[in-house]
Amino acid sequence: MQRIWSDGPTHHMKPAFLPFALPEIGDEEVAAVSEALRSGWVTTGPKTKEFEQQFSAFLGGGVDSIAVNSATAGLHLALEALGIGPGDEVITTTLTFTATTEVARYLGADPVLVDIDPVTLNIDVTKLRAAITPRTKAIMAVHYAGLSCPMDQILALAQEYGLKVVEDAAHALPATCGGILVGQLQSDVTVFSFYANKTITTGEGGMVVTRDAALAHRMKVMRLHGMNRDAFDRFTSKTPAWYYEVIAPGFKYNLTDIASAMGIQQLAKLPRFLARRQYLAARYFDKLAALPLVLPADAPQGDVHAWHLYVVRLAAGAKVSRDEVIQGLSDRGIGSSVHYVPLHRHPYWRDRYQLTPDMFPQADAAYQSMVSIPLFTAMSDADQDRVVDALQDILG
Ligand SMILES: *Cc1c(COP(=O)(O)O)cnc(C)c1O
């Protein structure tokens, strides 16, 4: 893909701004969405059912997939179905997006933040164990950047203490842990995101996956107003279409058929998307090796890293600051980002739980030195070379 723009009447050509992320949406998605629009069924219906079935099949079957209008909604449904409520504690990492923890607050529960492992940037399991109290009900494992947490250790810990496990797999489609796809592990619920910059997108959307039939039932009911029948069932089953019963004050979290039609096409492209992300990540590893950077941890031998993000950190002794790197990239027409301003630095979480940076030395140090550089399927090798050259220029 060639993206250039003319810089005024001199016809001096300058490369277009290279964003940090961009979805790859082709004619297939456009055709599928058009078909959904013309079908007369735009809300949750046959396309959503098909998307859910195909998602379960992609994961290898034996699980229930429940489409929702965001991963945030899915995380909320998961904690609600697990019975998390006021006074309960849910342990997770400080190096995540606020959606991971805000859902605990929706239910009156308290997230308990834990520092990270400085190599993987995932939750530190030793510190996770130390954070368990009599109020702890669940662990939320966030697979940072698309690298799975050590789920064997986390699941063993959960079993030892009788805790529930929810995986925030917003970055982790598809990733594996011990050779098993995230979504097929022994946790209670796994939640994927189809937000615009994730590994597949429906604009906004998410998928909740569980092998527990009772949890699946509760989440399906709560996804749509606490009604015991969804619209598709009402219009396809033999009981009168107008009749339903409300059994709980549920939410409005269903995914539309318009979005699902897009999701089906994106899912079909996922193997190619993954291959492209793996190729680009390997190329970054190769071309950035000599720079004063700490490159991201790869998945253990035999496992798959989803490469949602490629996060580099400045090595100790680098001559420029993180902010100067971001500015330098921007000056050269390259977008970048930071994942994340850790939760302990956000006013709401900081003030509510009296959190200070010294409580999270690894996450805080990582935050000060990290930059997420462009990684998306539609970027060309030449786009990537621009990023490499710019970093060489800035850091060299
Ligand atoms: C994107 C993201 C979410 C939220 O996903 P939405 O689909 O936008 O609600 C949650 N957790 C993490 C780690 C994310 O990156």
PDB file of N, CA, C and O and ligand atoms in Angstrom, residues 69-73 75 96-97 99-100 142 168 170-171 192-195 197-198 204-206 308 340, ligand 1:
ATOM      1  N   ASN A  69     -21.186  -5.990  22.696  1.00  0.00           N
ATOM      2  CA  ASN A  69     -20.844  -4.778  21.950  1.00  0.00           C
ATOM      3  C   ASN A  69     -19.525  -4.130  22.381  1.00  0.00           C
ATOM      4  O   ASN A  69     -19.112  -3.124  21.828  1.00  0.00           O
ATOM      5  N   SER A  70     -18.851  -4.707  23.360  1.00  0.00           N
ATOM      6  CA  SER A  70     -17.474  -4.312  23.688  1.00  0.00           C
ATOM      7  C   SER A  70     -16.889  -5.349  24.629  1.00  0.00           C
ATOM      8  O   SER A  70     -17.632  -6.094  25.286  1.00  0.00           O
ATOM      9  N   ALA A  71     -15.570  -5.381  24.716  1.00  0.00           N
ATOM     10  CA  ALA A  71     -14.936  -6.259  25.698  1.00  0.00           C
ATOM     11  C   ALA A  71     -15.239  -5.766  27.106  1.00  0.00           C
ATOM     12  O   ALA A  71     -15.358  -6.562  28.038  1.00  0.00           O
ATOM     13  N   THR A  72     -15.365  -4.455  27.255  1.00  0.00           N
ATOM     14  CA  THR A  72     -15.709  -3.910  28.565  1.00  0.00           C
ATOM     15  C   THR A  72     -17.035  -4.505  29.041  1.00  0.00           C
ATOM     16  O   THR A  72     -17.158  -4.948  30.195  1.00  0.00           O
ATOM     17  N   ALA A  73     -18.026  -4.528  28.152  1.00  0.00           N
ATOM     18  CA  ALA A  73     -19.315  -5.142  28.472  1.00  0.00           C
ATOM     19  C   ALA A  73     -19.117  -6.610  28.838  1.00  0.00           C
ATOM     20  O   ALA A  73     -19.715  -7.109  29.803  1.00  0.00           O
ATOM     21  N   LEU A  75     -16.428  -8.093  30.083  1.00  0.00           N
ATOM     22  CA  LEU A  75     -15.781  -8.220  31.394  1.00  0.00           C
ATOM     23  C   LEU A  75     -16.790  -7.969  32.509  1.00  0.00           C
ATOM     24  O   LEU A  75     -16.791  -8.643  33.542  1.00  0.00           O
ATOM     25  N   THR A  96      -2.549  -1.966  32.700  1.00  0.00           N
ATOM     26  CA  THR A  96      -3.657  -2.356  31.832  1.00  0.00           C
ATOM     27  C   THR A  96      -4.520  -1.145  31.558  1.00  0.00           C
ATOM     28  O   THR A  96      -4.295  -0.057  32.083  1.00  0.00           O
ATOM     29  N   PHE A  97      -5.528  -1.375  30.709  1.00  0.00           N
ATOM     30  CA  PHE A  97      -6.496  -0.336  30.398  1.00  0.00           C
ATOM     31  C   PHE A  97      -7.539  -0.296  31.514  1.00  0.00           C
ATOM     32  O   PHE A  97      -7.854  -1.323  32.125  1.00  0.00           O
ATOM     33  N   ALA A  99     -10.585  -0.293  31.583  1.00  0.00           N
ATOM     34  CA  ALA A  99     -11.754  -1.169  31.428  1.00  0.00           C
ATOM     35  C   ALA A  99     -11.632  -2.421  32.288  1.00  0.00           C
ATOM     36  O   ALA A  99     -12.630  -2.938  32.805  1.00  0.00           O
ATOM     37  N   THR A 100     -10.395  -2.925  32.436  1.00  0.00           N
ATOM     38  CA  THR A 100     -10.179  -4.147  33.217  1.00  0.00           C
ATOM     39  C   THR A 100     -10.698  -3.988  34.644  1.00  0.00           C
ATOM     40  O   THR A 100     -11.261  -4.911  35.213  1.00  0.00           O
ATOM     41  N   VAL A 142      -4.477 -10.307  32.489  1.00  0.00           N
ATOM     42  CA  VAL A 142      -4.423  -9.518  31.256  1.00  0.00           C
ATOM     43  C   VAL A 142      -3.215  -9.991  30.457  1.00  0.00           C
ATOM     44  O   VAL A 142      -2.081  -9.919  30.941  1.00  0.00           O
ATOM     45  N   ASP A 168      -8.652 -11.256  30.651  1.00  0.00           N
ATOM     46  CA  ASP A 168      -8.839 -10.110  29.760  1.00  0.00           C
ATOM     47  C   ASP A 168      -7.924 -10.375  28.562  1.00  0.00           C
ATOM     48  O   ASP A 168      -6.724 -10.089  28.605  1.00  0.00           O
ATOM     49  N   ALA A 170      -8.146  -9.114  25.569  1.00  0.00           N
ATOM     50  CA  ALA A 170      -8.366  -8.064  24.572  1.00  0.00           C
ATOM     51  C   ALA A 170      -7.216  -7.997  23.562  1.00  0.00           C
ATOM     52  O   ALA A 170      -7.414  -7.609  22.413  1.00  0.00           O
ATOM     53  N   HIS A 171      -6.002  -8.391  24.009  1.00  0.00           N
ATOM     54  CA  HIS A 171      -4.831  -8.334  23.118  1.00  0.00           C
ATOM     55  C   HIS A 171      -4.493  -9.702  22.530  1.00  0.00           C
ATOM     56  O   HIS A 171      -3.537  -9.794  21.768  1.00  0.00           O
ATOM     57  N   PHE A 192     -12.529 -11.330  24.693  1.00  0.00           N
ATOM     58  CA  PHE A 192     -11.758 -10.762  23.583  1.00  0.00           C
ATOM     59  C   PHE A 192     -12.377  -9.429  23.164  1.00  0.00           C
ATOM     60  O   PHE A 192     -13.581  -9.214  23.343  1.00  0.00           O
ATOM     61  N   SER A 193     -11.552  -8.556  22.573  1.00  0.00           N
ATOM     62  CA  SER A 193     -12.036  -7.244  22.108  1.00  0.00           C
ATOM     63  C   SER A 193     -11.906  -7.125  20.596  1.00  0.00           C
ATOM     64  O   SER A 193     -10.908  -7.562  20.018  1.00  0.00           O
ATOM     65  N   PHE A 194     -12.902  -6.502  19.990  1.00  0.00           N
ATOM     66  CA  PHE A 194     -12.859  -6.202  18.554  1.00  0.00           C
ATOM     67  C   PHE A 194     -12.882  -4.689  18.334  1.00  0.00           C
ATOM     68  O   PHE A 194     -13.417  -4.186  17.350  1.00  0.00           O
ATOM     69  N   TYR A 195     -12.301  -3.962  19.279  1.00  0.00           N
ATOM     70  CA  TYR A 195     -12.128  -2.517  19.141  1.00  0.00           C
ATOM     71  C   TYR A 195     -11.267  -2.237  17.895  1.00  0.00           C
ATOM     72  O   TYR A 195     -10.541  -3.112  17.417  1.00  0.00           O
ATOM     73  N   ASN A 197      -8.474  -1.003  17.011  1.00  0.00           N
ATOM     74  CA  ASN A 197      -7.039  -1.289  16.839  1.00  0.00           C
ATOM     75  C   ASN A 197      -6.645  -2.699  17.280  1.00  0.00           C
ATOM     76  O   ASN A 197      -5.461  -3.025  17.298  1.00  0.00           O
ATOM     77  N   LYS A 198      -7.610  -3.545  17.596  1.00  0.00           N
ATOM     78  CA  LYS A 198      -7.279  -4.891  18.075  1.00  0.00           C
ATOM     79  C   LYS A 198      -6.982  -5.818  16.875  1.00  0.00           C
ATOM     80  O   LYS A 198      -7.086  -5.405  15.725  1.00  0.00           O
ATOM     81  N   GLU A 204     -16.665  -1.591  17.063  1.00  0.00           N
ATOM     82  CA  GLU A 204     -16.737  -1.849  18.494  1.00  0.00           C
ATOM     83  C   GLU A 204     -17.305  -3.248  18.637  1.00  0.00           C
ATOM     84  O   GLU A 204     -18.181  -3.635  17.864  1.00  0.00           O
ATOM     85  N   GLY A 205     -16.832  -3.994  19.607  1.00  0.00           N
ATOM     86  CA  GLY A 205     -17.387  -5.328  19.818  1.00  0.00           C
ATOM     87  C   GLY A 205     -16.477  -6.177  20.668  1.00  0.00           C
ATOM     88  O   GLY A 205     -15.333  -5.796  20.960  1.00  0.00           O
ATOM     89  N   GLY A 206     -16.986  -7.316  21.070  1.00  0.00           N
ATOM     90  CA  GLY A 206     -16.185  -8.239  21.867  1.00  0.00           C
ATOM     91  C   GLY A 206     -16.827  -9.610  21.887  1.00  0.00           C
ATOM     92  O   GLY A 206     -17.950  -9.793  21.405  1.00  0.00           O
ATOM     93  N   HIS A 308      -0.401  -8.000  19.303  1.00  0.00           N
ATOM     94  CA  HIS A 308      -1.286  -6.833  19.201  1.00  0.00           C
ATOM     95  C   HIS A 308      -0.443  -5.559  19.269  1.00  0.00           C
ATOM     96  O   HIS A 308      -0.686  -4.604  18.538  1.00  0.00           O
ATOM     97  N   TYR A 340       0.721   1.179  29.232  1.00  0.00           N
ATOM     98  CA  TYR A 340      -0.283   2.212  29.449  1.00  0.00           C
ATOM     99  C   TYR A 340       0.270   3.201  30.451  1.00  0.00           C
ATOM    100  O   TYR A 340       1.235   2.880  31.149  1.00  0.00           O
TER     101      TYR A 340
HETATM  102  C1  LIG B   1      -9.147  -2.673  24.405  1.00  0.00           C
HETATM  103  C2  LIG B   1      -9.080  -3.226  25.793  1.00  0.00           C
HETATM  104  C3  LIG B   1     -10.206  -3.432  26.597  1.00  0.00           C
HETATM  105  C4  LIG B   1     -11.553  -2.930  26.228  1.00  0.00           C
HETATM  106  O1  LIG B   1     -12.002  -3.357  25.007  1.00  0.00           O
HETATM  107  P1  LIG B   1     -13.304  -2.670  24.374  1.00  0.00           P
HETATM  108  O2  LIG B   1     -13.744  -3.661  23.351  1.00  0.00           O
HETATM  109  O3  LIG B   1     -12.860  -1.365  23.798  1.00  0.00           O
HETATM  110  O4  LIG B   1     -14.293  -2.507  25.478  1.00  0.00           O
HETATM  111  C5  LIG B   1     -10.047  -4.063  27.811  1.00  0.00           C
HETATM  112  N1  LIG B   1      -8.846  -4.441  28.250  1.00  0.00           N
HETATM  113  C6  LIG B   1      -7.730  -4.234  27.534  1.00  0.00           C
HETATM  114  C7  LIG B   1      -6.427  -4.713  28.076  1.00  0.00           C
HETATM  115  C8  LIG B   1      -7.809  -3.603  26.293  1.00  0.00           C
HETATM  116  O5  LIG B   1      -6.698  -3.353  25.602  1.00  0.00           O
END
